Coordinates of C-alpha atoms and ligand atoms in Angstrom, one line a residue:
X33 CA 22.6 57.0 72.6
X34 CA 25.9 55.2 72.1
X35 CA 28.5 55.1 74.0
X36 CA 32.2 54.6 73.9
X37 CA 33.7 53.5 77.3
X38 CA 37.9 54.0 78.0
X39 CA 38.7 50.2 79.5
X40 CA 42.6 50.1 78.5
X41 CA 44.5 51.6 81.4
X42 CA 46.9 49.6 83.3
X43 CA 45.6 49.7 87.1
X44 CA 49.4 50.3 88.1
X45 CA 47.8 51.7 91.4
X46 CA 45.6 48.9 92.2
X47 CA 48.6 46.2 91.7
X48 CA 48.8 43.2 92.6
X49 CA 45.0 43.0 92.5
X50 CA 45.3 44.4 88.6
X51 CA 47.9 41.8 87.9
X52 CA 45.1 38.9 87.5
X53 CA 42.2 41.5 86.4
X54 CA 41.9 44.4 84.7
X55 CA 40.9 47.3 86.8
X56 CA 37.6 47.8 85.5
X57 CA 36.3 44.4 86.0
X58 CA 37.2 44.5 90.1
X59 CA 34.0 43.7 91.9
X60 CA 31.8 46.6 93.6
X61 CA 29.6 45.1 96.2
X62 CA 30.5 41.8 94.5
X63 CA 29.7 42.7 91.0
X64 CA 32.3 43.5 88.5
X65 CA 32.2 47.5 88.2
X66 CA 31.2 47.7 84.4
X67 CA 28.3 45.6 85.0
X68 CA 27.0 48.4 87.0
X69 CA 27.7 50.7 84.4
X70 CA 26.6 48.8 81.7
X71 CA 23.0 48.2 83.5
X72 CA 23.0 52.0 84.2
X73 CA 23.5 52.6 80.5
X74 CA 20.9 50.4 79.3
X75 CA 18.2 52.1 81.6
X76 CA 19.3 55.5 79.8
X77 CA 18.5 53.8 76.1
X78 CA 22.0 53.3 75.5
X79 CA 22.0 50.5 72.4
X80 CA 25.6 50.3 71.9
X81 CA 29.0 50.4 73.4
X82 CA 32.3 50.4 72.2
X83 CA 35.2 49.0 74.8
X84 CA 38.4 50.9 73.9
X85 CA 40.5 48.3 75.4
X86 CA 44.4 47.4 75.4
X87 CA 45.6 46.0 79.1
X88 CA 44.6 42.3 79.5
X89 CA 41.8 43.2 76.7
X90 CA 40.6 39.1 76.5
X91 CA 39.4 39.3 79.8
X92 CA 36.6 41.6 79.2
X93 CA 35.8 39.7 75.9
X94 CA 35.3 36.3 78.1
X95 CA 33.4 38.5 80.7
X96 CA 30.8 40.4 78.5
X97 CA 30.8 38.7 74.8
X98 CA 28.7 40.7 72.5
X99 CA 26.0 42.0 74.7
X100 CA 25.1 42.9 78.1
X101 CA 21.6 44.4 79.2
X102 CA 20.4 44.7 75.7
X103 CA 23.7 46.8 74.9
X104 CA 25.3 45.2 71.7
X105 CA 29.4 45.5 72.7
X106 CA 32.3 45.7 70.3
X107 CA 35.8 46.2 71.2
X108 CA 38.5 48.7 69.9
X109 CA 41.7 47.4 70.7
X110 CA 44.9 49.4 70.7
X111 CA 48.2 48.3 69.6
X112 CA 50.0 50.3 72.1
X113 CA 48.4 52.4 74.7
X114 CA 47.0 55.9 73.5
X115 CA 46.1 57.7 76.5
X116 CA 42.7 59.1 76.9
X117 CA 41.8 61.0 73.7
X118 CA 43.7 58.4 71.1
X119 CA 41.4 55.6 71.9
X120 CA 38.1 57.7 71.2
X121 CA 39.6 58.9 67.9
X122 CA 40.3 54.6 66.8
X123 CA 36.7 54.3 67.7
X124 CA 35.1 56.9 64.6
X125 CA 35.2 54.2 62.1
X126 CA 33.3 51.7 64.2
X127 CA 30.5 54.3 65.4
X128 CA 27.5 55.1 62.9
X129 CA 25.6 57.8 64.9
X130 CA 22.1 58.5 63.9
X131 CA 21.6 62.3 63.2
X132 CA 21.7 64.3 66.0
X133 CA 22.3 61.3 68.1
X134 CA 24.1 61.7 71.7
X135 CA 27.4 59.8 72.0
X136 CA 28.6 59.3 75.6
X137 CA 32.4 58.8 76.3
X138 CA 33.6 57.6 79.5
X139 CA 36.3 56.7 81.7
X140 CA 35.4 53.1 82.8
X141 CA 36.7 53.1 86.0
X142 CA 34.0 55.5 87.7
X143 CA 31.3 54.3 89.6
X144 CA 28.3 56.7 90.3
X145 CA 24.6 56.7 90.3
X146 CA 24.2 59.4 87.4
X147 CA 21.3 59.4 85.3
X148 CA 22.4 59.5 82.0
X149 CA 19.5 60.5 80.7
X150 CA 19.7 63.6 82.4
X151 CA 22.8 64.4 81.1
X152 CA 22.0 63.6 77.7
X153 CA 18.9 66.0 77.8
X154 CA 21.2 68.8 79.1
X155 CA 23.9 68.1 76.9
X156 CA 20.9 68.7 73.8
X157 CA 20.0 72.2 75.5
X158 CA 23.4 72.8 75.3
X159 CA 23.9 72.0 71.8
X160 CA 21.5 74.3 70.8
X161 CA 23.9 77.3 72.6
X162 CA 26.8 75.9 70.1
X163 CA 28.2 73.1 72.6
X164 CA 30.5 70.2 71.1
X165 CA 30.4 68.3 74.7
X166 CA 28.8 68.4 77.8
X167 CA 31.2 67.2 81.0
X168 CA 29.7 65.7 83.9
X169 CA 30.8 67.5 87.3
X170 CA 31.5 66.8 90.8
X171 CA 32.3 68.6 93.8
X172 CA 34.9 67.5 96.0
X173 CA 37.1 68.9 98.6
X174 CA 40.8 68.1 96.9
X175 CA 40.8 68.8 93.2
X176 CA 44.5 68.0 92.8
X177 CA 44.0 64.4 91.3
X178 CA 41.4 65.3 89.3
X179 CA 40.7 67.7 85.9
X180 CA 39.0 70.9 87.5
X181 CA 36.9 73.3 85.7
X182 CA 35.9 77.0 85.6
X183 CA 32.0 77.0 85.2
X184 CA 29.9 80.3 84.3
X185 CA 26.6 80.5 85.6
X186 CA 24.9 79.9 82.3
X187 CA 26.8 76.1 82.1
X188 CA 29.8 77.2 80.0
X189 CA 33.2 75.7 81.3
X190 CA 35.4 78.6 79.9
X191 CA 39.1 76.7 81.8
X192 CA 39.9 73.1 82.3
X193 CA 42.9 72.3 84.3
X194 CA 44.0 68.7 84.1
X195 CA 45.7 67.5 87.6
X196 CA 46.3 71.3 88.7
X197 CA 49.9 71.6 90.8
X198 CA 48.7 75.1 91.8
X199 CA 46.0 76.9 93.7
X200 CA 42.6 76.9 92.0
X201 CA 39.5 78.5 93.3
X202 CA 37.1 75.8 91.9
X203 CA 36.1 72.9 93.7
X204 CA 34.0 71.2 90.6
X205 CA 36.2 68.4 88.9
X206 CA 35.4 66.4 85.7
X207 CA 33.9 63.6 86.3
X208 CA 35.1 61.5 83.6
X209 CA 31.3 61.2 81.6
X210 CA 31.0 63.2 78.8
X211 CA 28.1 63.6 76.4
X212 CA 29.2 65.1 72.8
X213 CA 28.3 65.3 69.3
X214 CA 30.2 63.7 66.7
X215 CA 32.2 67.0 66.0
X216 CA 34.3 65.6 68.9
X217 CA 36.2 63.5 66.6
X218 CA 37.6 66.4 64.5
X219 CA 39.1 68.0 67.8
X220 CA 41.1 64.6 68.4
X221 CA 44.6 63.6 66.7
X222 CA 44.6 60.0 65.8
X223 CA 48.0 59.2 67.9
X224 CA 48.7 58.9 72.0
X225 CA 46.6 62.0 73.1
X226 CA 45.1 63.1 76.4
X227 CA 41.4 64.5 75.9
X228 CA 41.8 66.5 79.0
X229 CA 45.2 68.3 78.2
X230 CA 44.6 68.7 74.6
X231 CA 40.9 68.5 73.8
X232 CA 39.0 70.2 76.7
X233 CA 41.2 73.1 76.8
X234 CA 40.5 74.1 73.4
X235 CA 36.8 73.3 73.1
X236 CA 36.6 75.8 76.3
X237 CA 38.4 78.3 74.6
X238 CA 36.4 78.1 71.5
X239 CA 33.0 78.5 74.3
X240 CA 32.2 74.7 72.9
X241 CA 32.2 73.3 76.2
X242 CA 29.5 72.7 79.0
X243 CA 29.4 71.3 82.4
X244 CA 26.5 69.3 84.0
X245 CA 26.6 69.0 87.8
X246 CA 25.9 65.6 89.3
X247 CA 25.0 65.7 93.2
X248 CA 24.4 61.8 93.7
X249 CA 27.3 59.2 94.6
X250 CA 30.3 59.3 92.5
X251 CA 33.9 58.0 92.8
X252 CA 36.7 56.9 90.4
X253 CA 38.0 53.4 91.8
X254 CA 41.8 54.1 90.7
X255 CA 43.1 54.0 94.3
X256 CA 43.1 51.3 96.9
X257 CA 41.4 54.0 99.4
X258 CA 38.8 55.1 97.1
X259 CA 38.2 51.4 95.6
X260 CA 36.9 50.6 99.5
X261 CA 35.3 53.6 99.9
X262 CA 32.9 53.0 96.9
X263 CA 32.3 49.5 98.0
X264 CA 31.5 50.5 101.5
X265 CA 28.8 53.1 100.2
X266 CA 27.2 50.9 97.6
X267 CA 27.3 48.5 100.3
X268 CA 25.5 51.1 102.6
X269 CA 23.0 51.9 99.7
X270 CA 22.1 48.3 99.1
X271 CA 22.1 46.8 102.3
X272 CA 21.7 49.5 104.8
X273 CA 20.6 48.4 108.3
X274 CA 20.2 44.9 107.8
X275 CA 22.9 42.5 106.2
X276 CA 22.8 41.7 102.5
X277 CA 22.8 37.9 102.1
X278 CA 23.2 37.0 98.5
X279 CA 21.8 33.4 98.1
X280 CA 22.4 30.4 100.4
X281 CA 25.0 31.4 103.4
X282 CA 25.4 29.2 106.5
X283 CA 26.0 30.8 110.1
X284 CA 24.8 30.4 113.4
X285 CA 23.6 32.9 116.1
X286 CA 26.8 32.9 117.9
X287 CA 27.9 35.1 114.9
X288 CA 27.5 38.8 115.2
X289 CA 26.8 40.6 111.8
X290 CA 27.4 44.5 111.8
X291 CA 25.8 46.1 108.7
X292 CA 26.8 47.1 106.4
X293 CA 27.7 43.3 105.3
X294 CA 27.3 41.9 102.2
X295 CA 27.8 37.6 101.8
X296 CA 27.8 36.5 98.7
X297 CA 26.2 33.0 97.8
X298 CA 27.8 30.1 99.5
X299 CA 29.4 31.9 102.3
X300 CA 30.0 29.9 105.2
X301 CA 30.8 31.9 109.0
X302 CA 31.9 29.6 111.8
X303 CA 30.7 30.6 114.9
X304 CA 32.0 33.0 116.9
X305 CA 32.8 35.5 114.3
X306 CA 32.3 39.0 113.8
X307 CA 31.6 40.5 110.1
X308 CA 31.2 44.3 109.9
X309 CA 30.7 47.1 109.9
X310 CA 31.9 47.4 105.8
X311 CA 32.3 43.8 105.2
X312 CA 32.1 42.4 101.9
X313 CA 32.8 38.8 100.9
X314 CA 32.3 37.1 98.0
X315 CA 31.0 33.9 97.0
X316 CA 31.9 30.7 98.6
X317 CA 33.7 32.5 101.2
X318 CA 34.7 30.4 104.2
X319 CA 35.6 32.1 107.7
X320 CA 36.8 30.0 110.7
X321 CA 35.9 29.9 114.2
X322 CA 36.6 33.7 115.9
X323 CA 37.2 35.9 113.2
X324 CA 36.8 39.5 112.5
X325 CA 36.3 41.4 109.2
X326 CA 35.9 44.8 109.2
X327 CA 36.0 47.6 106.9
X328 CA 37.4 45.2 104.3
X329 CA 36.8 43.5 100.8
X330 CA 37.2 39.7 100.3
X331 CA 36.9 38.3 97.3
X332 CA 35.3 35.0 96.0
X333 CA 36.5 31.6 97.0
X334 CA 38.6 32.9 99.9
X335 CA 39.4 30.6 102.8
X336 CA 40.0 31.9 106.5
X337 CA 41.5 30.0 109.2
X338 CA 40.3 30.3 112.9
X339 CA 40.9 33.6 114.9
X340 CA 42.0 35.5 112.1
X341 CA 41.5 39.5 112.0
X342 CA 40.7 41.5 108.8
X343 CA 40.6 45.3 108.8
X344 CA 41.2 47.9 106.3
X345 CA 42.4 45.4 103.7
X346 CA 41.7 43.6 100.7
X347 CA 41.7 40.2 100.0
X348 CA 42.1 38.6 96.4
X349 CA 40.6 35.7 95.1
X350 CA 40.8 32.2 96.5
X351 CA 43.6 33.2 98.9
X352 CA 44.1 30.9 101.9
X353 CA 44.7 32.5 105.5
X354 CA 46.1 30.1 108.2
X355 CA 44.8 30.5 111.8
X356 CA 45.1 33.6 113.6
X357 CA 46.3 35.7 110.5
X358 CA 46.3 39.6 111.0
X359 CA 46.1 41.8 107.9
X360 CA 45.3 45.5 108.8
X361 CA 46.2 49.0 107.5
X362 CA 45.4 49.0 103.4
X363 CA 47.1 45.8 103.2
X364 CA 46.4 43.8 99.9
X365 CA 47.0 40.1 99.1
X366 CA 46.8 39.3 95.5
X367 CA 44.6 36.2 94.3
X368 CA 45.8 32.7 95.1
X369 CA 48.6 33.7 97.7
X370 CA 48.9 31.6 101.0
X371 CA 49.5 33.4 104.2
X372 CA 50.9 30.9 107.2
X373 CA 49.6 30.8 110.5
X374 CA 50.4 33.3 112.7
X375 CA 51.7 35.7 110.0
X376 CA 51.1 39.6 110.8
X377 CA 50.6 41.4 107.7
X378 CA 50.1 45.0 109.3
X379 CA 50.4 48.3 107.1
X380 CA 50.4 48.9 103.1
X381 CA 51.9 45.6 102.7
X382 CA 51.5 44.3 99.3
X383 CA 51.5 40.6 98.4
X384 CA 51.6 39.0 94.7
X385 CA 49.5 36.7 93.3
X386 CA 50.1 33.1 94.3
X387 CA 52.9 34.1 96.7
X388 CA 53.2 32.0 99.9
X389 CA 54.3 34.1 102.6
X390 CA 55.6 32.9 105.9
X391 CA 56.9 35.8 107.5
X392 CA 55.2 38.9 109.4
X393 CA 55.7 42.5 107.8
X394 CA 54.9 45.1 110.1
X395 CA 55.3 48.1 107.8
X396 CA 54.6 49.2 104.0
X397 CA 56.3 46.7 101.9
X398 CA 55.5 44.5 98.8
X399 CA 56.3 40.9 98.7
X400 CA 56.7 39.7 95.3
Ligands
GDD104 N1 42.1 52.3 75.8 C1 43.0 53.1 76.5 N2 44.1 53.2 76.3 N3 42.0 53.6 78.1 C2 43.1 54.3 78.5 C3 44.2 54.2 78.1 C4 45.2 54.2 77.4 O1 46.1 54.2 77.0 N4 44.9 55.1 79.6 C5 43.6 55.0 80.4 N5 42.8 54.6 79.7 C6 41.2 54.6 80.4 C7 41.3 53.9 82.1 O2 41.0 52.5 82.0 C8 40.3 54.8 82.4 O3 39.2 54.1 82.5 C9 40.3 56.0 82.0 O4 40.8 56.1 80.9 C10 41.0 57.3 83.0 O5 42.6 57.3 82.8 P1 42.7 57.3 84.4 O6 44.1 56.6 84.7 O7 41.9 56.5 85.5 O8 42.3 58.4 84.9 P2 42.8 59.6 86.3 O9 41.9 58.8 87.1 O10 44.1 59.6 86.6 O11 42.1 61.0 85.4 C11 40.6 61.0 84.6 O12 39.8 60.8 85.8 C12 39.4 61.7 86.6 C13 37.8 61.5 87.4 O13 38.3 60.0 87.9 C14 40.6 62.3 84.2 O14 39.6 62.1 82.9 C15 40.4 63.4 85.1 O15 40.1 64.7 84.5 C16 39.0 63.3 86.0 O16 39.0 64.4 86.9
MG105 MG1 40.7 57.0 87.2

């Protein structure tokens, strides 16, 4: 099996964090999202992957180079954004598929515990019934932000609606992971195009599109709420009822750890702090006395003064928080920002990287 991973989106909905890193390198439980994916792909015997890059392309090459978990990685770089279809077509010339070898195509901004070999096996059965592609499906309540399919009991998809505006009966969405034959390339035009709007409806109309339902964990990390949710789910499955300590960490018996908690290597917690539930602290984070951190993700190298409270928020790499800072309500602080002592950022306040913030902001605001 070989893979094409769509990795070029600008991650607009995750700014300010994606001002300084691509969405696919955002940490999930202290490990870049794509590292999780490569590991799972290697378990399924994927030998080669092409990263279809555009926004911050160099960051991927710097992070992965030419290989990860035994998977050979090459890069396909567009001159300008080509949607979800165009970049796949561009990869055609870089791929040599063996006879009957499965091609996996996926949105890179997905975290899931899918068994890719089970998808492959299902696809191979579908190919014998005429399938070009098999789409991984996932059941959700609100389908409006996704591609939605109409699935027949025999596994055929008879309609595909991308981000439907009206009511649809189906709760099965496109999970953004497809197994296909090389025939898919003949359905994609060499231009900016959407695989969801132009290719899938056509394949469905020709009875050549099938579905494979995934029932484990799945999440798109494209929005802050979802990014946090995915982190907490992974933290729970990794750490469970015990704190997960990754390397050497310092704290005494006055510190309360309330799982799920992940503490990266080199974390130092001062006396009286309460960490968790749902707190992920990156490497070398230092926390002052009597701080409280819950329902939040803290990137590497953040320093907290004494008496800080961080709840339901994300703190970017290398941020400095003065004493008694409060950050809550889905606020997000970009890398290397400096927040002065006593400042409150209370609800959906987004701070740009390297910004020095001296005044509080109580409601939704971008500090640029
Ligand atoms: N190379 C390249 N070039 N990659 C791109 C481009 C581009 O111009 N635009 C988007 N991508 C990548 C993104 O980085 C992401 O990994 C993937 O394509 C999907 O783009 P999103 O912008 O995240 O799409 P979405 O989340 O709104 O919708 C898609 O995913 C849903 C599942 O999460 C669709 O495939 C839906 O049908 C699906 O339900
Ligand atoms: Mg997405």
